[in-house]
């Protein structure tokens, strides 16, 4: 699994690639919590993720939970294929703010 | 109920392969030359009457019953040759929902479900608790984490056991008699859940059952065991079309009136080791 971080507009974008399973999700968690605790708005880009197990999904839920408690923005972009299916199975597809891409999210923010 | 997904493509990887499997209790052989192949993402239902050997086959697949001969490969590993440590590792990739639930009565439902995560992972407690609540929601038991098993109905115990079996997202799921003791509505709900799990998580699922309706609702393929031998393996449609008298007896729930093997009968009368 690979993690890249970039700043785009008001967001810290955490780009994940590969498989997020119980072995790697603690790394993802550390990264998400680090930026949220640094008071950054966070977007997690999942377009490069082939597989995410429920520890990865739970990590995203933790991120959302922390962001809400700190009045920060937290969203997902590039959700596709098996990751979307797992989110749907867990009925979380309507809990997260999900956009196709970072640009799509920025455009949506401008309109709201 | 939605129809099961089509049988996975022939090219899908074989994740369960049983060859020439024989299991004996003492000198009484209860499984004879059993062959079985299950592909990734497939739901295989194992059926058979009492004493057919289906429970023994499940125990053998779980590594709980040593074969007297043959080979069982799970996820590419021959479990008949695995050491204790390797088998322990492999079990983290197998979920098992036992017929009676096998929940620890001294623990809350939530702690029962957390048990595999606490034993096999180093995930943060908060992450594990969210995973546990996600699985409870998935099986329709949201809000039940603080209940004790004694406070659950039979159907709820089965669903809690399933939540524990899938909490690690295992690629292989074994389910023993999911519908036994459930009313038709609860049974149909569980069938739908099994189909949903396969679709979303691409789990390979082996279900041992004697419930015909449930078997036809979920199976991609069905294996019928009869007196320790594979009598049939194929799609539910092919099973329905079978002209074999024993298959027809099973489908029409007719009692087996075939003569028993005299030696097996003598064993039973003289107290030889129990049948499967």
Short mmCIF file of C-alpha atoms in Angstrom, two decimals:
data_model
loop_
_atom_site.label_atom_id
_atom_site.label_comp_id
_atom_site.label_asym_id
_atom_site.label_seq_id
_atom_site.Cartn_x
_atom_site.Cartn_y
_atom_site.Cartn_z
CA UNK A 1 0.00 0.00 0.00
CA UNK A 2 1.14 3.52 -0.80
CA UNK A 3 0.18 6.88 0.77
CA UNK A 4 0.71 10.34 -0.73
CA UNK A 5 -0.32 13.64 0.81
CA UNK A 6 -0.94 16.93 -1.00
CA UNK A 7 -2.65 20.20 -0.24
CA UNK A 8 -5.37 21.17 -2.69
CA UNK A 9 -7.39 24.28 -1.86
CA UNK A 10 -8.64 24.11 1.72
CA UNK A 11 -8.02 20.35 1.94
CA UNK A 12 -5.22 18.02 2.84
CA UNK A 13 -5.71 15.20 0.32
CA UNK A 14 -4.55 11.78 1.50
CA UNK A 15 -4.17 9.56 -1.57
CA UNK A 16 -4.18 5.83 -0.93
CA UNK A 17 -3.14 3.20 -3.45
CA UNK A 18 -3.19 -0.60 -3.33
CA UNK A 19 -4.93 -2.72 -0.71
CA UNK A 20 -6.02 -1.37 2.66
CA UNK A 21 -6.31 -4.35 4.99
CA UNK A 22 -5.81 -5.01 8.70
CA UNK A 23 -2.07 -4.86 8.22
CA UNK A 24 -2.01 -1.42 6.62
CA UNK A 25 -5.09 0.33 8.01
CA UNK A 26 -3.23 1.43 11.21
CA UNK A 27 -0.88 3.45 8.93
CA UNK A 28 -3.86 5.04 7.22
CA UNK A 29 -5.39 5.78 10.62
CA UNK A 30 -2.20 7.44 11.88
CA UNK A 31 -2.07 9.62 8.77
CA UNK A 32 -5.73 10.67 8.90
CA UNK A 33 -5.69 11.41 12.64
CA UNK A 34 -2.39 13.32 12.34
CA UNK A 35 -3.83 15.81 9.86
CA UNK A 36 -7.18 16.13 11.61
CA UNK A 37 -5.44 16.71 14.94
CA UNK A 38 -3.42 19.38 13.11
CA UNK A 39 -6.81 20.99 12.34
CA UNK A 40 -6.72 20.26 8.60
CA UNK A 41 -9.80 19.53 6.52
CA UNK A 42 -9.20 16.11 5.00
CA UNK A 43 -10.19 14.40 1.77
CA UNK A 44 -9.26 10.74 1.37
CA UNK A 45 -8.72 9.83 -2.28
CA UNK A 46 -9.56 6.15 -2.80
CA UNK A 47 -9.29 6.08 -6.60
CA UNK A 48 -6.12 3.96 -6.39
CA UNK A 49 -7.49 1.50 -3.83
CA UNK A 50 -8.23 -1.98 -5.20
CA UNK A 51 -9.47 -3.47 -1.95
CA UNK A 52 -10.43 -2.14 1.46
CA UNK A 53 -11.50 -4.38 4.31
CA UNK A 54 -13.68 -3.37 7.23
CA UNK A 55 -10.69 -2.16 9.28
CA UNK A 56 -10.09 0.41 6.51
CA UNK A 57 -13.75 1.38 6.47
CA UNK A 58 -13.74 1.65 10.28
CA UNK A 59 -10.70 3.92 10.02
CA UNK A 60 -12.61 6.23 7.69
CA UNK A 61 -15.52 6.26 10.17
CA UNK A 62 -13.07 7.25 12.92
CA UNK A 63 -11.82 10.08 10.72
CA UNK A 64 -15.34 11.33 10.12
CA UNK A 65 -16.14 11.03 13.83
CA UNK A 66 -13.07 13.07 14.83
CA UNK A 67 -13.59 15.67 12.10
CA UNK A 68 -17.17 16.27 13.23
CA UNK A 69 -16.10 16.60 16.87
CA UNK A 70 -13.51 19.21 15.81
CA UNK A 71 -15.83 20.99 13.36
CA UNK A 72 -13.58 20.08 10.41
CA UNK A 73 -14.50 18.86 6.94
CA UNK A 74 -13.87 15.22 6.01
CA UNK A 75 -14.81 13.52 2.77
CA UNK A 76 -14.03 10.76 0.32
CA UNK A 77 -13.24 10.99 -3.38
CA UNK A 78 -12.64 8.40 -6.07
CA UNK A 79 -14.78 5.73 -4.39
CA UNK A 80 -15.28 2.92 -6.86
CA UNK A 81 -15.73 -0.81 -7.40
CA UNK A 82 -15.26 -3.06 -4.40
CA UNK A 83 -14.71 -0.14 -1.99
CA UNK A 84 -18.05 1.34 -2.95
CA UNK A 85 -19.69 -2.08 -2.53
CA UNK A 86 -18.29 -2.46 0.97
CA UNK A 87 -19.42 1.07 1.88
CA UNK A 88 -22.87 0.27 0.54
CA UNK A 89 -22.96 -3.04 2.40
CA UNK A 90 -22.17 -1.19 5.63
CA UNK A 91 -24.78 1.45 4.66
CA UNK A 92 -22.14 4.15 4.91
CA UNK A 93 -22.40 5.44 1.34
CA UNK A 94 -24.85 8.12 2.54
CA UNK A 95 -22.97 8.85 5.76
CA UNK A 96 -19.80 10.14 4.09
CA UNK A 97 -19.63 13.11 1.75
CA UNK A 98 -18.50 11.32 -1.41
CA UNK A 99 -17.40 13.03 -4.64
CA UNK A 100 -15.94 11.70 -7.85
CA UNK A 101 -12.74 13.72 -7.57
CA UNK A 102 -11.05 16.51 -5.60
CA UNK A 103 -12.05 18.98 -8.34
CA UNK A 104 -15.64 17.79 -8.04
CA UNK A 105 -15.55 18.37 -4.28
CA UNK A 106 -14.05 21.86 -4.68
CA UNK A 107 -16.71 22.70 -7.27
CA UNK A 108 -19.42 21.44 -4.93
CA UNK A 109 -18.04 23.56 -2.06
CA UNK A 110 -18.15 26.68 -4.27
CA UNK A 111 -21.82 26.06 -5.05
CA UNK A 112 -22.84 25.56 -1.40
CA UNK B 1 -35.57 -12.60 -2.80
CA UNK B 2 -33.05 -11.71 -5.47
CA UNK B 3 -31.65 -14.62 -7.43
CA UNK B 4 -28.18 -15.85 -6.58
CA UNK B 5 -25.39 -14.50 -8.75
CA UNK B 6 -24.43 -16.70 -11.66
CA UNK B 7 -21.97 -19.49 -11.02
CA UNK B 8 -18.55 -17.86 -10.93
CA UNK B 9 -16.55 -18.12 -14.09
CA UNK B 10 -14.82 -21.44 -14.64
CA UNK B 11 -11.53 -19.59 -14.56
CA UNK B 12 -12.01 -18.41 -10.95
CA UNK B 13 -9.33 -19.72 -8.63
CA UNK B 14 -10.08 -22.93 -6.74
CA UNK B 15 -9.86 -22.04 -3.06
CA UNK B 16 -11.16 -25.27 -1.54
CA UNK B 17 -10.03 -28.58 -2.96
CA UNK B 18 -10.79 -31.91 -1.34
CA UNK B 19 -9.31 -35.02 -2.97
CA UNK B 20 -9.74 -38.71 -2.08
CA UNK B 21 -10.84 -37.75 1.42
CA UNK B 22 -11.52 -40.61 3.81
CA UNK B 23 -12.35 -40.14 7.48
CA UNK B 24 -12.74 -42.98 9.93
CA UNK B 25 -13.91 -43.24 13.49
CA UNK B 26 -12.04 -46.28 14.69
CA UNK B 27 -12.52 -48.95 12.05
CA UNK B 28 -15.72 -47.38 10.81
CA UNK B 29 -15.12 -45.20 7.73
CA UNK B 30 -17.67 -42.37 7.57
CA UNK B 31 -16.34 -40.48 4.53
CA UNK B 32 -15.21 -42.43 1.48
CA UNK B 33 -13.15 -40.89 -1.34
CA UNK B 34 -14.82 -37.49 -1.19
CA UNK B 35 -13.88 -35.01 -3.92
CA UNK B 36 -14.95 -31.38 -3.81
CA UNK B 37 -13.81 -28.17 -5.49
CA UNK B 38 -15.06 -24.71 -4.62
CA UNK B 39 -14.06 -21.61 -6.57
CA UNK B 40 -13.50 -18.11 -5.21
CA UNK B 41 -16.76 -16.27 -4.68
CA UNK B 42 -18.86 -19.41 -4.93
CA UNK B 43 -21.56 -20.52 -2.50
CA UNK B 44 -21.40 -24.30 -2.14
CA UNK B 45 -24.15 -25.95 -0.14
CA UNK B 46 -23.45 -29.40 1.31
CA UNK B 47 -26.59 -31.44 1.91
CA UNK B 48 -27.45 -34.90 3.07
CA UNK B 49 -29.53 -36.75 5.58
CA UNK B 50 -28.51 -37.65 9.12
CA UNK B 51 -25.40 -39.81 9.08
CA UNK B 52 -24.52 -38.78 5.53
CA UNK B 53 -21.17 -37.40 6.69
CA UNK B 54 -21.81 -33.70 6.07
CA UNK B 55 -20.89 -32.66 9.62
CA UNK B 56 -17.76 -34.81 9.46
CA UNK B 57 -16.83 -33.16 6.16
CA UNK B 58 -17.26 -29.72 7.76
CA UNK B 59 -15.08 -30.73 10.73
CA UNK B 60 -12.43 -32.01 8.33
CA UNK B 61 -12.52 -28.77 6.32
CA UNK B 62 -12.02 -26.80 9.52
CA UNK B 63 -9.04 -28.95 10.49
CA UNK B 64 -10.92 -30.33 13.50
CA UNK B 65 -11.01 -33.89 12.21
CA UNK B 66 -7.94 -35.64 10.81
CA UNK B 67 -8.54 -37.65 7.67
CA UNK B 68 -7.40 -41.23 7.40
CA UNK B 69 -6.48 -40.56 3.79
CA UNK B 70 -6.64 -37.78 1.22
CA UNK B 71 -5.90 -34.13 0.91
CA UNK B 72 -7.71 -30.90 1.83
CA UNK B 73 -6.33 -27.71 0.28
CA UNK B 74 -7.67 -24.40 1.57
CA UNK B 75 -6.40 -21.20 -0.08
CA UNK B 76 -3.62 -23.26 -1.62
CA UNK B 77 -2.42 -24.93 1.59
CA UNK B 78 -2.80 -28.63 2.36
CA UNK B 79 -4.21 -28.50 5.87
CA UNK B 80 -3.51 -32.18 6.46
CA UNK B 81 0.20 -31.30 6.46
CA UNK B 82 0.13 -27.93 8.19
CA UNK B 83 1.81 -27.40 11.54
CA UNK B 84 -0.05 -25.88 14.47
CA UNK B 85 1.25 -22.35 13.88
CA UNK B 86 0.49 -22.36 10.14
CA UNK B 87 -2.99 -23.75 10.82
CA UNK B 88 -3.56 -21.01 13.40
CA UNK B 89 -2.57 -18.41 10.77
CA UNK B 90 -4.85 -19.98 8.18
CA UNK B 91 -7.77 -19.95 10.63
CA UNK B 92 -7.55 -16.13 10.74
CA UNK B 93 -8.67 -16.30 7.08
CA UNK B 94 -11.59 -18.62 7.81
CA UNK B 95 -14.82 -17.61 9.48
CA UNK B 96 -17.02 -20.24 11.08
CA UNK B 97 -20.58 -19.82 12.28
CA UNK B 98 -21.46 -22.89 14.31
CA UNK B 99 -24.97 -24.24 14.50
CA UNK B 100 -25.52 -23.35 18.14
CA UNK B 101 -23.72 -20.04 17.86
CA UNK B 102 -20.90 -21.04 20.24
CA UNK B 103 -20.97 -17.62 21.88
CA UNK B 104 -19.32 -17.26 25.28
CA UNK B 105 -22.17 -16.82 27.73
CA UNK B 106 -20.03 -14.88 30.20
CA UNK B 107 -19.27 -12.13 27.66
CA UNK B 108 -21.49 -9.50 26.08
CA UNK B 109 -22.42 -9.93 22.42
CA UNK B 110 -20.00 -7.11 21.56
CA UNK B 111 -17.09 -8.73 23.38
CA UNK B 112 -17.84 -12.06 21.69
CA UNK B 113 -17.55 -10.37 18.30
CA UNK B 114 -14.42 -8.47 19.30
CA UNK B 115 -12.69 -11.66 20.40
CA UNK B 116 -11.06 -12.60 17.03
CA UNK B 117 -9.92 -9.01 16.46
CA UNK B 118 -8.36 -8.79 19.92
CA UNK B 119 -6.71 -12.19 19.49
CA UNK B 120 -5.37 -11.80 15.97
CA UNK B 121 -4.84 -8.10 15.25
CA UNK B 122 -3.15 -5.08 16.75
CA UNK B 123 -5.83 -2.65 15.68
CA UNK B 124 -6.72 0.26 17.91
CA UNK B 125 -9.59 -0.48 20.31
CA UNK B 126 -11.70 2.31 18.79
CA UNK B 127 -11.22 0.87 15.28
CA UNK B 128 -12.14 -2.60 16.52
CA UNK B 129 -15.29 -1.34 18.23
CA UNK B 130 -16.42 0.43 15.05
CA UNK B 131 -15.80 -2.79 13.09
CA UNK B 132 -17.82 -4.75 15.64
CA UNK B 133 -20.74 -2.29 15.39
CA UNK B 134 -20.56 -2.37 11.59
CA UNK B 135 -20.91 -6.17 11.60
CA UNK B 136 -23.74 -6.03 14.13
CA UNK B 137 -25.52 -3.54 11.86
CA UNK B 138 -24.90 -5.81 8.91
CA UNK B 139 -26.63 -8.75 10.58
CA UNK B 140 -29.47 -6.57 11.89
CA UNK B 141 -28.35 -6.47 15.53
CA UNK B 142 -27.49 -2.79 15.91
CA UNK B 143 -27.64 -1.76 19.54
CA UNK B 144 -27.26 -5.30 20.88
CA UNK B 145 -23.57 -5.10 21.76
CA UNK B 146 -24.16 -4.81 25.52
CA UNK B 147 -26.63 -7.68 25.71
CA UNK B 148 -25.60 -11.07 27.06
CA UNK B 149 -26.12 -14.13 24.80
CA UNK B 150 -28.78 -15.44 27.19
CA UNK B 151 -30.88 -12.38 26.34
CA UNK B 152 -30.95 -13.24 22.60
CA UNK B 153 -33.46 -15.33 20.66
CA UNK B 154 -32.29 -18.31 18.60
CA UNK B 155 -32.27 -16.28 15.39
CA UNK B 156 -30.35 -13.44 17.05
CA UNK B 157 -27.74 -15.89 18.35
CA UNK B 158 -27.20 -17.18 14.81
CA UNK B 159 -26.82 -13.65 13.49
CA UNK B 160 -24.42 -12.72 16.31
CA UNK B 161 -22.39 -15.84 15.52
CA UNK B 162 -22.30 -14.78 11.87
CA UNK B 163 -21.16 -11.28 12.89
CA UNK B 164 -18.28 -12.87 14.81
CA UNK B 165 -17.46 -15.18 11.91
CA UNK B 166 -17.11 -12.29 9.46
CA UNK B 167 -15.55 -9.67 11.73
CA UNK B 168 -12.09 -10.36 10.24
CA UNK B 169 -13.44 -10.25 6.64
CA UNK B 170 -12.34 -13.83 6.00
CA UNK B 171 -12.12 -14.97 2.38
CA UNK B 172 -13.62 -18.33 3.45
CA UNK B 173 -16.82 -18.61 5.45
CA UNK B 174 -18.23 -21.88 6.77
CA UNK B 175 -21.78 -21.92 8.00
CA UNK B 176 -23.26 -24.89 9.83
CA UNK B 177 -27.04 -25.24 9.55
CA UNK B 178 -27.88 -21.52 9.30
CA UNK B 179 -31.62 -22.09 9.10
CA UNK B 180 -32.03 -24.79 11.73
CA UNK B 181 -34.50 -23.72 14.37
CA UNK B 182 -35.43 -20.45 12.66
CA UNK B 183 -38.86 -19.38 11.54
CA UNK B 184 -39.30 -18.97 7.74
CA UNK B 185 -38.96 -15.17 7.86
CA UNK B 186 -35.73 -15.24 9.91
CA UNK B 187 -34.40 -18.02 7.69
CA UNK B 188 -35.08 -16.02 4.51
CA UNK B 189 -33.41 -12.96 6.06
CA UNK B 190 -30.31 -15.00 6.80
CA UNK B 191 -30.28 -16.36 3.24
CA UNK B 192 -30.40 -12.81 1.87
CA UNK B 193 -27.56 -11.82 4.18
CA UNK B 194 -25.39 -14.70 2.95
CA UNK B 195 -25.97 -13.61 -0.65
CA UNK B 196 -25.18 -10.00 0.24
CA UNK B 197 -21.90 -10.99 1.89
CA UNK B 198 -20.78 -12.95 -1.11
CA UNK B 199 -21.67 -10.13 -3.49
CA UNK B 200 -20.00 -7.33 -1.53
CA UNK B 201 -17.01 -9.14 -0.04
CA UNK B 202 -16.54 -11.86 -2.67
CA UNK B 203 -16.41 -14.42 0.11
CA UNK B 204 -16.32 -18.11 -0.71
CA UNK B 205 -19.02 -19.67 1.40
CA UNK B 206 -19.65 -23.30 2.34
CA UNK B 207 -23.03 -23.91 3.94
CA UNK B 208 -23.93 -27.24 5.51
CA UNK B 209 -27.67 -27.60 5.73
CA UNK B 210 -30.56 -29.97 5.42
CA UNK B 211 -33.01 -27.14 4.63
CA UNK B 212 -33.97 -27.54 0.96
CA UNK B 213 -35.56 -24.13 0.57
CA UNK B 214 -32.52 -22.35 1.95
CA UNK B 215 -30.16 -24.47 -0.17
CA UNK B 216 -31.99 -23.62 -3.39
CA UNK B 217 -32.16 -19.94 -2.43
CA UNK B 218 -28.44 -19.42 -1.94
CA UNK B 219 -26.44 -22.15 -3.68
CA UNK B 220 -24.40 -21.73 -6.83
CA UNK B 221 -23.77 -25.46 -6.59
CA UNK B 222 -24.94 -28.20 -4.25
CA UNK B 223 -23.06 -31.29 -3.13
CA UNK B 224 -25.20 -34.11 -1.82
CA UNK B 225 -23.58 -36.66 0.47
CA UNK B 226 -25.08 -40.08 0.99
CA UNK B 227 -23.58 -42.59 3.42
CA UNK B 228 -20.25 -40.80 3.31
CA UNK B 229 -19.96 -40.58 -0.47
CA UNK B 230 -20.60 -37.73 -2.88
CA UNK B 231 -23.82 -38.61 -4.61
CA UNK B 232 -24.13 -35.41 -6.61
CA UNK B 233 -22.37 -32.11 -7.24
CA UNK B 234 -23.91 -29.52 -9.54
CA UNK B 235 -26.23 -26.57 -9.87
CA UNK B 236 -29.59 -26.44 -8.10
CA UNK B 237 -31.29 -26.83 -11.49
CA UNK B 238 -29.30 -29.94 -12.28
CA UNK B 239 -30.17 -31.33 -8.84
CA UNK B 240 -33.87 -30.77 -9.50
CA UNK B 241 -33.56 -32.57 -12.83
CA UNK B 242 -31.68 -35.53 -11.39
CA UNK B 243 -33.43 -38.86 -11.86
CA UNK B 244 -31.40 -40.61 -9.18
CA UNK B 245 -33.85 -42.17 -6.76
CA UNK B 246 -31.87 -41.13 -3.69
CA UNK B 247 -31.79 -37.51 -4.91
CA UNK B 248 -35.52 -37.62 -5.54
CA UNK B 249 -36.02 -39.06 -2.04
CA UNK B 250 -34.01 -36.19 -0.59
CA UNK B 251 -35.93 -33.57 -2.57
CA UNK B 252 -39.25 -35.08 -1.61
CA UNK B 253 -38.10 -35.67 1.95
CA UNK B 254 -38.86 -39.39 1.75
CA UNK B 255 -37.38 -41.58 4.42
CA UNK B 256 -34.46 -43.69 3.30
CA UNK B 257 -35.79 -47.21 2.94
CA UNK B 258 -32.69 -48.67 1.34
CA UNK B 259 -31.21 -51.64 3.20
CA UNK B 260 -28.38 -50.70 5.54
CA UNK B 261 -24.94 -52.20 5.28
CA UNK B 262 -25.11 -55.26 7.61
CA UNK B 263 -21.67 -54.54 9.09
CA UNK B 264 -22.55 -50.92 9.83
CA UNK B 265 -25.80 -52.07 11.40
CA UNK B 266 -23.94 -54.65 13.52
CA UNK B 267 -21.50 -51.90 14.62
CA UNK B 268 -24.41 -49.79 15.74
CA UNK B 269 -25.98 -52.66 17.70
CA UNK B 270 -22.74 -53.61 19.36
CA UNK B 271 -21.78 -50.07 20.32
CA UNK B 272 -18.98 -49.44 17.81
CA UNK B 273 -17.85 -45.78 17.33
CA UNK B 274 -20.68 -43.39 16.43
CA UNK B 275 -21.70 -42.57 12.91
CA UNK B 276 -20.91 -39.14 11.40
#
